[in-house]
XYZ file of C-alpha atoms in Angstrom:
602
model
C 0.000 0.000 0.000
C 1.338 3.403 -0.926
C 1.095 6.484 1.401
C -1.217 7.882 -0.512
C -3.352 5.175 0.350
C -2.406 4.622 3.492
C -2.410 8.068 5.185
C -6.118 9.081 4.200
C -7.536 5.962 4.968
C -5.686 6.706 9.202
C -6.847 10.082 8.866
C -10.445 8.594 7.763
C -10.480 6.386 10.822
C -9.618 9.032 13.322
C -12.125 12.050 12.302
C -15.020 10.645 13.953
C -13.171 11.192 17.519
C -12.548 14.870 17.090
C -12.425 17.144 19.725
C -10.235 20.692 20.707
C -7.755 22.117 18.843
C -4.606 24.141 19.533
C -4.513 26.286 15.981
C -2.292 26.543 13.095
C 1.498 26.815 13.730
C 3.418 30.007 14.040
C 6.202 29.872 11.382
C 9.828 28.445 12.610
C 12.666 30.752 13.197
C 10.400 33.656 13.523
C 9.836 36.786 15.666
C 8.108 34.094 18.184
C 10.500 31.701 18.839
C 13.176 34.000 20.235
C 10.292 35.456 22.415
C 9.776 32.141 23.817
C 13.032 31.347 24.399
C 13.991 34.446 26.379
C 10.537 34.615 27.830
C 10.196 30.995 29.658
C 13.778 31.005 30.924
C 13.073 34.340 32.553
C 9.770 33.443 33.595
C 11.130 29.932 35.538
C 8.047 28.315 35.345
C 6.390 25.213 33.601
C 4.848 26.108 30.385
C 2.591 24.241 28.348
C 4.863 23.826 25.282
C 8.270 22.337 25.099
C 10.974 24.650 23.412
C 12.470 21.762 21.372
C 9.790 21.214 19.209
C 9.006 23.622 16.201
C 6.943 24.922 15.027
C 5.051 26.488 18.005
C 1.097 25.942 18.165
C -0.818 29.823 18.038
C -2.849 28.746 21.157
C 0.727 27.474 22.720
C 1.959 30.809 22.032
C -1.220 32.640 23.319
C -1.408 30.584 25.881
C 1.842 31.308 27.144
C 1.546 35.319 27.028
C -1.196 35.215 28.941
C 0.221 33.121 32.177
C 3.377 35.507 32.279
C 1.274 38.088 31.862
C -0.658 36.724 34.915
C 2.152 36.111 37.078
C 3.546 38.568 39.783
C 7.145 38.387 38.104
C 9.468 41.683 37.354
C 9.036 42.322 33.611
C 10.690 45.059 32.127
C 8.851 47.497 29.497
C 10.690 45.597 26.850
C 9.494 42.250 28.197
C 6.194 43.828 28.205
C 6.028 45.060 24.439
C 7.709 40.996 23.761
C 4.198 39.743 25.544
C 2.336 42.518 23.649
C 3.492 41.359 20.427
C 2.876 37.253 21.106
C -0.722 38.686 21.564
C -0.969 40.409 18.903
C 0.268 37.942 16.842
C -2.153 35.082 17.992
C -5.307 37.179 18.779
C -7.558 34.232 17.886
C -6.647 32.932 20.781
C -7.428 35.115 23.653
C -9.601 33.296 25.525
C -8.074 30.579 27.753
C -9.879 27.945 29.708
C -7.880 24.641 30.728
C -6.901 24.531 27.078
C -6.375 27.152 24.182
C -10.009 28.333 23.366
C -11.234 30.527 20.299
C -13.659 33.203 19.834
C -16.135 30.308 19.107
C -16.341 29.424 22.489
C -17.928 31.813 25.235
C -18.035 32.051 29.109
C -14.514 31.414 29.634
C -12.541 33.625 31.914
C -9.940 35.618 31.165
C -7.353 37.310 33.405
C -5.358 40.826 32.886
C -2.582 42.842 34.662
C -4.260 46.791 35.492
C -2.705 49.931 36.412
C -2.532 51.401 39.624
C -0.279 54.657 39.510
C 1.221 57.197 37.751
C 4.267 55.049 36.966
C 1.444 52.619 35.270
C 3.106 49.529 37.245
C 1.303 46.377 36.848
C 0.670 44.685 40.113
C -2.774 43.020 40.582
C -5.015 41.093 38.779
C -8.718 41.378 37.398
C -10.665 38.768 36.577
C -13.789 38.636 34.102
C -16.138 36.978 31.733
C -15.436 37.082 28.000
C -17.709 35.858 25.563
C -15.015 35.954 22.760
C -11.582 37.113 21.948
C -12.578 40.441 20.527
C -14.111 40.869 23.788
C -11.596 39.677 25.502
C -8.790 42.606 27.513
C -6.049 41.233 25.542
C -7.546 42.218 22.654
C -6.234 45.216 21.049
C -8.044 47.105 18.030
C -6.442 49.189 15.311
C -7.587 53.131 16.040
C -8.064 53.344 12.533
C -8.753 50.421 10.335
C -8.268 50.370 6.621
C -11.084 51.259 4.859
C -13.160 49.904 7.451
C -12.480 45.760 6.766
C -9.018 45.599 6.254
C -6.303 46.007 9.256
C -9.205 45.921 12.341
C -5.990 44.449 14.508
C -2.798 45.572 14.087
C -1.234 42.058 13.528
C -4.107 41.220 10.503
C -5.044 42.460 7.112
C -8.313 40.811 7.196
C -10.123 38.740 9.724
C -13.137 36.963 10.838
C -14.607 36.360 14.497
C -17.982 34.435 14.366
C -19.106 31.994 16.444
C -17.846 28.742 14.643
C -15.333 30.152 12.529
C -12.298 32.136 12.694
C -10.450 33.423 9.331
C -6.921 35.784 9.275
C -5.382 36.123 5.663
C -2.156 38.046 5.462
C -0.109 39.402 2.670
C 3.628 38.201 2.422
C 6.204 40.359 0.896
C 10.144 40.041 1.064
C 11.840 42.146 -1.585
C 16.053 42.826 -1.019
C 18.484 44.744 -3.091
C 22.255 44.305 -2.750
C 25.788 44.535 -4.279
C 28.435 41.889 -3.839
C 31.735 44.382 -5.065
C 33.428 41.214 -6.651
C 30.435 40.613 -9.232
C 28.335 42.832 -11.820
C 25.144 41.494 -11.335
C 23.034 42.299 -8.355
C 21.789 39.981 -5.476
C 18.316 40.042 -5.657
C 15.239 38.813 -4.245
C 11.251 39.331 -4.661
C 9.300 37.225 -3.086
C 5.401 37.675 -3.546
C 2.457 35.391 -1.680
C -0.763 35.277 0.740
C -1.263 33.631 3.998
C -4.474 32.315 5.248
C -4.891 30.709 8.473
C -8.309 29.898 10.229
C -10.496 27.035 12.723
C -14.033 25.406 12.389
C -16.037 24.487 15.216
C -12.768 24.940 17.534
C -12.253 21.310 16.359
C -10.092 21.536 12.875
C -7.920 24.008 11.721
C -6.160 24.554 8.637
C -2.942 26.675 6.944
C -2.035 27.583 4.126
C 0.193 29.903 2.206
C 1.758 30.480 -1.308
C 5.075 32.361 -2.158
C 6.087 33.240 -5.524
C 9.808 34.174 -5.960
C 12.212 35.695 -8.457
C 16.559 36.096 -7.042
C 19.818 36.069 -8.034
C 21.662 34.514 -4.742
C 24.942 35.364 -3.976
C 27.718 33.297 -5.637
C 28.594 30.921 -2.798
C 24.585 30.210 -2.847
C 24.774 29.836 -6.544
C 28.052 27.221 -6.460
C 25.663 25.254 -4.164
C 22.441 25.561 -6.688
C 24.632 24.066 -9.239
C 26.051 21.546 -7.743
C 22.370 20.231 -6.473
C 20.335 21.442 -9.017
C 17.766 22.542 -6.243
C 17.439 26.153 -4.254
C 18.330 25.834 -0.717
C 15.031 25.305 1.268
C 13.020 25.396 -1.673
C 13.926 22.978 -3.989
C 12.928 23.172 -8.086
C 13.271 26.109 -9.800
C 13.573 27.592 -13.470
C 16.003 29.556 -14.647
C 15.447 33.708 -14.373
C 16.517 36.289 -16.682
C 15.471 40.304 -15.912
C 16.447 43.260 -17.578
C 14.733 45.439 -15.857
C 17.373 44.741 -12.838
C 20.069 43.399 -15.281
C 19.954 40.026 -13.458
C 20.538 37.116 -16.260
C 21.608 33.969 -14.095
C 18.598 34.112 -11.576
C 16.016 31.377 -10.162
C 12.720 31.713 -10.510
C 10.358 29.243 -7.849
C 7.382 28.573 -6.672
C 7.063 27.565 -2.807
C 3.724 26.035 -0.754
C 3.087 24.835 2.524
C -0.875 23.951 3.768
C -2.032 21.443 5.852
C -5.351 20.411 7.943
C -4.923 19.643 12.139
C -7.263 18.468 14.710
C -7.413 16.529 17.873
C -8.265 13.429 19.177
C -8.499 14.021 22.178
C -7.413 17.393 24.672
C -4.046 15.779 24.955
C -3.332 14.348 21.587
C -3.338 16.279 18.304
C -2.807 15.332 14.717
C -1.372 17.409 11.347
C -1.340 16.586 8.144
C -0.088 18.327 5.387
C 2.878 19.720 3.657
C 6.024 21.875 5.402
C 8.957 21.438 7.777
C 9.713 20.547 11.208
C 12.245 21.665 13.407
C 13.572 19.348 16.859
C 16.087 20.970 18.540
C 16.987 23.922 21.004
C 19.641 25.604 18.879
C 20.380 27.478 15.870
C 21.430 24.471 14.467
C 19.728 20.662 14.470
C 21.518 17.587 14.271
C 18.184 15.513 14.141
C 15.892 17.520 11.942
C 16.026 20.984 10.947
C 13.935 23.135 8.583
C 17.499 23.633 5.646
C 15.820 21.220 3.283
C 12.369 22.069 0.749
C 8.209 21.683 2.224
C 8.024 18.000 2.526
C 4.712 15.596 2.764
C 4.005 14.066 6.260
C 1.645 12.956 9.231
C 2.090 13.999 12.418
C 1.092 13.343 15.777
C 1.944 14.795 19.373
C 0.920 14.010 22.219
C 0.559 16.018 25.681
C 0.230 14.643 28.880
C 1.649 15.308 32.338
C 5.832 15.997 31.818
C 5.680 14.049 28.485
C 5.250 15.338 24.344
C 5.649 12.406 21.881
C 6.003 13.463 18.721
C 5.491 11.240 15.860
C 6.187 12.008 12.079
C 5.818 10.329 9.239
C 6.853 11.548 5.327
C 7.607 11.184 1.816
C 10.694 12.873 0.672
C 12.236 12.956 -2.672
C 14.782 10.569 -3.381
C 16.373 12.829 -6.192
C 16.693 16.628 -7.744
C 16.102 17.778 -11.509
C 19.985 16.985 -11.445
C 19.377 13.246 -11.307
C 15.905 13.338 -12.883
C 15.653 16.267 -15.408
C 12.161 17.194 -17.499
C 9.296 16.375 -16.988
C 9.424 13.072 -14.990
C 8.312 12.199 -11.604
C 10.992 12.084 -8.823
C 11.538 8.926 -7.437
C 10.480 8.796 -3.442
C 11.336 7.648 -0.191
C 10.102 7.335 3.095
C 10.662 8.985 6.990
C 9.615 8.083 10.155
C 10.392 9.380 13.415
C 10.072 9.797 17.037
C 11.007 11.887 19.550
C 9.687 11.533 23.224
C 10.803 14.921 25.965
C 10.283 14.376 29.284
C 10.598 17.550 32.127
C 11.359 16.226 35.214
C 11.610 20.215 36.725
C 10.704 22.756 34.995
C 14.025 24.230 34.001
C 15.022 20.582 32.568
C 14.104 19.040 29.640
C 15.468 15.096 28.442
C 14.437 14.345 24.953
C 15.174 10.758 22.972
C 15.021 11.013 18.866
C 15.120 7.985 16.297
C 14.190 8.140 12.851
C 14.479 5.638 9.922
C 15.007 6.456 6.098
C 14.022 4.246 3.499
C 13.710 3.518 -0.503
C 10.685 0.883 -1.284
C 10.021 1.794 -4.935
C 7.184 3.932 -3.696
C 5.953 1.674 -1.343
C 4.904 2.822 2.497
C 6.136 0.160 4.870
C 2.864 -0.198 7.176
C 5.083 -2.166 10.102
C 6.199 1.850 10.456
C 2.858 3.092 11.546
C 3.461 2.007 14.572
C 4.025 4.749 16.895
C 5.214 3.228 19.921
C 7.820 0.841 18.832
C 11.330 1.220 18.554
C 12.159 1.394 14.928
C 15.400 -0.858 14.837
C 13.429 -3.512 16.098
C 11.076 -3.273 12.750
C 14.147 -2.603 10.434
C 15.565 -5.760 12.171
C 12.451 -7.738 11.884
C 12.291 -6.839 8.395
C 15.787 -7.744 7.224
C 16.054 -4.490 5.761
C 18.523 -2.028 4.704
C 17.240 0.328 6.257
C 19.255 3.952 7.791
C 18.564 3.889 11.095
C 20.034 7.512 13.574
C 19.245 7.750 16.994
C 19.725 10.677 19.111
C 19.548 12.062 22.910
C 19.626 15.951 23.810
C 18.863 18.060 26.621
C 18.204 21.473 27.911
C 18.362 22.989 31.219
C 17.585 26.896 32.102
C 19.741 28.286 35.361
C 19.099 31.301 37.513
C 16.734 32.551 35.198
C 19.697 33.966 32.996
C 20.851 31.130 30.670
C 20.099 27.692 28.832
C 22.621 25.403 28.389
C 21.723 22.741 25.798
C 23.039 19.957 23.360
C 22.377 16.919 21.302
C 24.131 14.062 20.629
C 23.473 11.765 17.598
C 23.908 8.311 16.555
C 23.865 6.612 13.185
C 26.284 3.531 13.531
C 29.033 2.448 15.669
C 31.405 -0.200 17.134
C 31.633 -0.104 20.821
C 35.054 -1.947 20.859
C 36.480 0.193 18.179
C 34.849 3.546 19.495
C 36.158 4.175 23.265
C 38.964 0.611 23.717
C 40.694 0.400 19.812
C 40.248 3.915 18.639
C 41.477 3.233 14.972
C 39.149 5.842 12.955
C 36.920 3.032 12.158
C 34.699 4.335 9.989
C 31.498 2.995 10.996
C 31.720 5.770 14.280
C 29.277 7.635 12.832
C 28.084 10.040 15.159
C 28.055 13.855 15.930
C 27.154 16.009 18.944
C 25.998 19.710 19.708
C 26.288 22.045 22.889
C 25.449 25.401 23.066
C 24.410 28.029 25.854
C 22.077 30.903 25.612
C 22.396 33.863 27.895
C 19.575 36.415 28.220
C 19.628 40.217 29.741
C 23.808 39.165 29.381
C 25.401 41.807 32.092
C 22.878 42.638 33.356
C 21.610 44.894 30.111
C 18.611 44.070 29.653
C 17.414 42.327 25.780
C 21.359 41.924 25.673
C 21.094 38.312 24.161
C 23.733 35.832 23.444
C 23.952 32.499 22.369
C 26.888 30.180 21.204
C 26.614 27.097 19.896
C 29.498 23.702 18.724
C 28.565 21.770 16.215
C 30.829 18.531 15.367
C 29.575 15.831 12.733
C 31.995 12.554 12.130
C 32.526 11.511 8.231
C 29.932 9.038 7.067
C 27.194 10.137 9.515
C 24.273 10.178 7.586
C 25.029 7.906 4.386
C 24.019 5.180 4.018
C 24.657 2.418 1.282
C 21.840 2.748 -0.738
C 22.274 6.678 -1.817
C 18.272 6.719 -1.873
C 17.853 6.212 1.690
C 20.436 8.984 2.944
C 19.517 11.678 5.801
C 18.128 14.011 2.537
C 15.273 15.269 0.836
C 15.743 16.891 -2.819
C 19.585 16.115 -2.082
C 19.510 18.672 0.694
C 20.423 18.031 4.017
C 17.461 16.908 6.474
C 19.610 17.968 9.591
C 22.601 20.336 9.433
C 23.474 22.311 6.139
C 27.316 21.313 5.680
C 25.491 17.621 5.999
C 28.910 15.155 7.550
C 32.897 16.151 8.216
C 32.597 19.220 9.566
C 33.649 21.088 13.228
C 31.700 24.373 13.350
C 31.691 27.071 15.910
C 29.136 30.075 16.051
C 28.096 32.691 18.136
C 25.254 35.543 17.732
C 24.361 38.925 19.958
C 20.754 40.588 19.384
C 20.256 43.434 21.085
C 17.524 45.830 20.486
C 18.539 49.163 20.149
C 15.367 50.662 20.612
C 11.860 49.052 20.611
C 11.248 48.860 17.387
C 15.067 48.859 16.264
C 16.950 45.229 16.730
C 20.098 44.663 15.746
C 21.452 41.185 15.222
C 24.849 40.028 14.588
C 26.333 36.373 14.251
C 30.028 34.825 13.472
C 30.291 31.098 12.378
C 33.700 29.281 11.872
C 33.123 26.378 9.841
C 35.996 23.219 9.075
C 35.032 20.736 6.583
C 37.095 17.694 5.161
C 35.398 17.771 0.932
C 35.725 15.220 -1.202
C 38.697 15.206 -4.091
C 36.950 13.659 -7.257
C 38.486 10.160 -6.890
C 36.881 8.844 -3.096
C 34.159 9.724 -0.872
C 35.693 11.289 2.289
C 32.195 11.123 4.098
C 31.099 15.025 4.254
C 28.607 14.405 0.782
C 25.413 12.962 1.865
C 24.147 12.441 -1.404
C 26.584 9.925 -1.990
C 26.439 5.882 -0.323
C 29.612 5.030 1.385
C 30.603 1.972 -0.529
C 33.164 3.783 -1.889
C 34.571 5.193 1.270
C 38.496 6.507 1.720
C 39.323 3.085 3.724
C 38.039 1.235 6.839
C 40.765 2.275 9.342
C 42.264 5.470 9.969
C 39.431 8.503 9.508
C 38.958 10.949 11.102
C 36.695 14.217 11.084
C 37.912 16.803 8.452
C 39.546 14.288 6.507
C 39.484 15.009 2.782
C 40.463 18.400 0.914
C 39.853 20.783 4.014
C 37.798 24.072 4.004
C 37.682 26.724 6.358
C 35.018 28.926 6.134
C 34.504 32.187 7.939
C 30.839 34.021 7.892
C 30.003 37.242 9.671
C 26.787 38.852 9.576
C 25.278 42.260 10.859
C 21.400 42.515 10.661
C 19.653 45.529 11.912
C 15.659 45.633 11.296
C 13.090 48.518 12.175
C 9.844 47.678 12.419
C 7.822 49.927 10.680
C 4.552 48.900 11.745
C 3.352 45.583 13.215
C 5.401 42.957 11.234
C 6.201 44.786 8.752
C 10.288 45.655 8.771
C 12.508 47.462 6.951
C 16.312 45.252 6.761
C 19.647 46.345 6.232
C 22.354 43.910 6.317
C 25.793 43.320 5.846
C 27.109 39.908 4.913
C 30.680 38.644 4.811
C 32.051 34.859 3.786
C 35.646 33.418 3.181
C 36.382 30.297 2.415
C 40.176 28.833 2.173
C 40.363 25.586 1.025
C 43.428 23.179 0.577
C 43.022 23.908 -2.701
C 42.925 26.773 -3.868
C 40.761 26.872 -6.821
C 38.168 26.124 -4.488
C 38.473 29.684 -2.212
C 35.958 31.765 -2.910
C 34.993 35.113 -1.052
C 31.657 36.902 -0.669
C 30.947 40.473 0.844
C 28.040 42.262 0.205
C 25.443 45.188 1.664
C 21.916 44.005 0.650
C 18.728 46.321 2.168
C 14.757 45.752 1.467
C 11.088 45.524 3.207
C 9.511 42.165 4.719
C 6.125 41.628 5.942
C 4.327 38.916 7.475
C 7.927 36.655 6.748
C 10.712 35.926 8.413
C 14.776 36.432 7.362
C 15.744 33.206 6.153
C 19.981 32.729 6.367
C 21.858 30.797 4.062
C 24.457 30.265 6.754
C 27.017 27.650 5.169
């Protein structure tokens, strides 16, 4: 049975039991999740979501404004405007029983922080019916809307509130302009789309958005597009020519993600549909991170007590236009995983990960449906050649300051030969993360900093059959310099005013790249049959790279997600050989609304 098949027909079987929902997803690596992360490790307490997993619920997010905004704890202004803008940004949400509750739902009560003084301090609490979230305190109405219908809250361009339904469309918009002073043409990018986002019933809810894009990437970005025949996070493309902005080597793509949710029961939720998924607390992910295209999948968490089981399962593409050109349809495979956190205190989280990629001629193994089952027990059962990782992380918050957190990974290894022989065997395939984040850093407060190790072994993530590699579109499912690699990075945001952020990262990268005659284990695409040797490697091995990146962002928001960018990019790479160094330095500037900056940081 395919999983075409096979997915409606679960989905079929599980409708009948629906019950409360928890809304569409805010996007990953936007405004949001660096609220969240600064705001619950302030805050010290036990929230309802766990940081790891991304994308963040709406009614997670809402949820979670409204119980710091309830608590007697010391927030500063800025923290203040940070809760304001999670509000804003989830407004469908405003009412809050035991779980995240629409504006189709009434009676509920709501809490709020009121003034007392002069020096509007808040210090007490007032408590009230609401019979919807327009009604509801937290709910805050533009002074003058746009012709009436359009912009009635700040955070929306059009929205409805009625008593079984709940709509918010959004226009997207990401245009940037730069010069790189090594190359004539321009970097460019104009990217176009809508956004629509809405609940039935408070028992389904749906996404969906579409984003239309013309660029010209910088030339590092372009070495990469040719090499893969696929845009970084975004997959196909056609080739772009404009002489309006003398760009004649540009992409031209067309980008989607939509999909349907409800739950099963108050504790355990489904989604189905087509995007990305992020598992991690750092900038990078060595289990899955959101660097590859909008894939197909199921998925399924569940909520209860100190637990969140995530399940996922999706069809990726075995192939790019580079191994498949015209008109043909890409050959697939197939990903499961699970990842089960546990919070024993509040400022600890212990999370296990395994996943399993494999190739079945476009064929859903059904022995994978099973979602509480150790996987390697199936791929064992099975005889199969399946690629099996497994993975363990952590994170722990500390005087209300910091998070210290890290991941460790596991594709394959040889006990004997990884801690007694120690010959480079080259089956220890594993790598490992650890990173800290420190918040109001010196006291100063919204002075944020965060560094982060990343360190991947050769081979980790291959697998003998190239089709069932850690990829989808022959990008990377977990970190973008895929295997090989040491990497150290570091990043400051500090706003400079309220509306005025400024943003600044440094990455040193190492990577051991292949020479044209043997596959030193840092290309995933490739299967490791025809490996270097058995004996003797070792992480970097290969022609080495070292690549230096520096970045300067500073963003004004000109009204409420809507920003005007200005940034200042800078990447060296030096390799052991030297037709292979390449520099890129370039000022780029634009708008953005309603989207966040995606970096191509490799």
């Amino acid at each position: 049975m395919t999983i075409a098949r096979a997915l409606p027909l679960l989905m079929l079987l599980l409708l009948p039991q629906l019950l409360d929902a928890q809304g569409s997803a805010s996007p990953i690596g936007g405004y949001a999740d660096h609220l969240v992360d600064r705001l619950s490790v302030k805050s010290g307490l036990a929230t309802r979501h766990f940081n790891s997993l991304r994308p963040y619920l709406r009614g997670d997010l809402a949820t979670l404004a409204i119980q710091l905004d309830t608590q007697d704890l010391a927030w500063t202004p800025r923290d203040r405007f940070d809760l304001q803008h999670l509000l804003l940004d989830n407004n469908e949400w405003l009412v809050q029983g035991a779980l995240p509750t629409t504006i189709a739902q009434s009676g509920q009560r709501v809490y709020r922080r009121v003034y007392v003084d002069s020096s509007q301090t808040f210090y007490t609490l007032e408590a009230r019916p609401s019979a919807a979230s327009t009604e509801s305190p937290y709910y805050q109405r533009s002074s003058k809307p746009l012709l009436k219908y359009f912009y009635r809250s700040p955070a929306n361009f059009f929205e409805i509130d009625e008593k079984f339904f709940h709509l918010r469309i959004n226009p997207i918009l990401n245009i940037r302009y730069g010069r790189d002073g090594n190359v004539d043409d321009p970097i460019f990018y104009n990217r176009r789309g809508v956004e629509l986002r809405g609940g039935i019933d408070d028992r389904i809810y749906f996404y969906t958005n579409i984003l239309e894009t013309q660029a010209r990437f910088p030339e590092y970005v372009r070495e990469r597009i040719g090499l893969e025949s696929a845009v970084p996070g975004a997959g196909f493309y056609k080739n772009y020519q404009s002489s309006v902005f003398n760009i004649d080597q540009g992409q031209d793509f067309l980008l989607s993600q939509g999909y349907l949710g409800f739950h099963l029961s108050p504790h355990v939720g489904v989604q189905f549909g087509h995007g990305r998924n992020f598992i991690g607390n750092g900038y990078r992910s060595l289990f899955l991170s959101d660097y590859a295209n909008n894939y197909f999948y199921l998925k399924l968490n569940t909520r209860v007590w100190k637990f969140h089981y995530q399940n996922i399962f999706a069809e990726l593409n075995a192939e790019s236009l580079r191994d498949n050109p015209g008109n043909n349809v890409l050959d697939r495979k197939y990903m499961v995983a699970h990842y089960l956190t546990y919070r024993p205190i509040p400022q600890l989280r212990l999370g296990i990960f395994e996943t399993v990629i494999y190739h079945r001629e476009g064929q859903f193994e059904l022995q994978y449906l099973n979602p509480v089952i150790l996987y390697r027990t199936i791929e064992q059962g099975l005889d199969s050649p399946d690629n099996i990782l497994i993975g363990l992380d952590f994170a722990y918050d500390f005087f209300k300051t910091g998070q210290l957190y890290g991941q460790l990974m596991l594709d394959e290894f040889v006990f004997n030969e990884l801690l007694v022989e120690r010959r480079g065997w080259w089956a220890n395939k594993y790598g490992f993360q650890l990173g800290i984040k420190y918040f109001d850093a010196l006291g100063i407060d919204h002075l944020d900093l965060q560094a982060e190790i990343n360190v991947v072994r050769p081979y980790t993530y291959q697998h003998r059959d190239s089709a069932s590699n850690y990829t989808h579109t022959v990008q990377s499912l977990a970190h973008p310099l895929g295997a090989n690699f040491r990497e150290f990075l570091v990043q400051l945001r500090y706003p400079i005013l309220d509306r005025l952020v400024l943003n600044t990262r440094l990455i040193l990268a190492q990577q051991g790249e292949d020479d044209g005659s043997f596959n030193y284990g840092g290309d995933l695409i490739l299967d490791y049959g025809n490996r270097r040797d058995n004996f003797g490697n070792e992480t970097l091995q290969g022609v080495r790279s070292d690549i230096v990146i520096a970045g300067i962002d500073l963003s004004y928001q000109l009204f409420h997600n809507v920003f005007i960018d200005l940034s200042y990019f800078y990447r060296n790479k030096t390799s052991q050989e030297s037709v292979r160094d390449r520099t890129d330095a370039f000022i780029e500037g634009g708008i953005r609304m309603n989207i966040n900056q995606r970096r191509l940081d490799f």
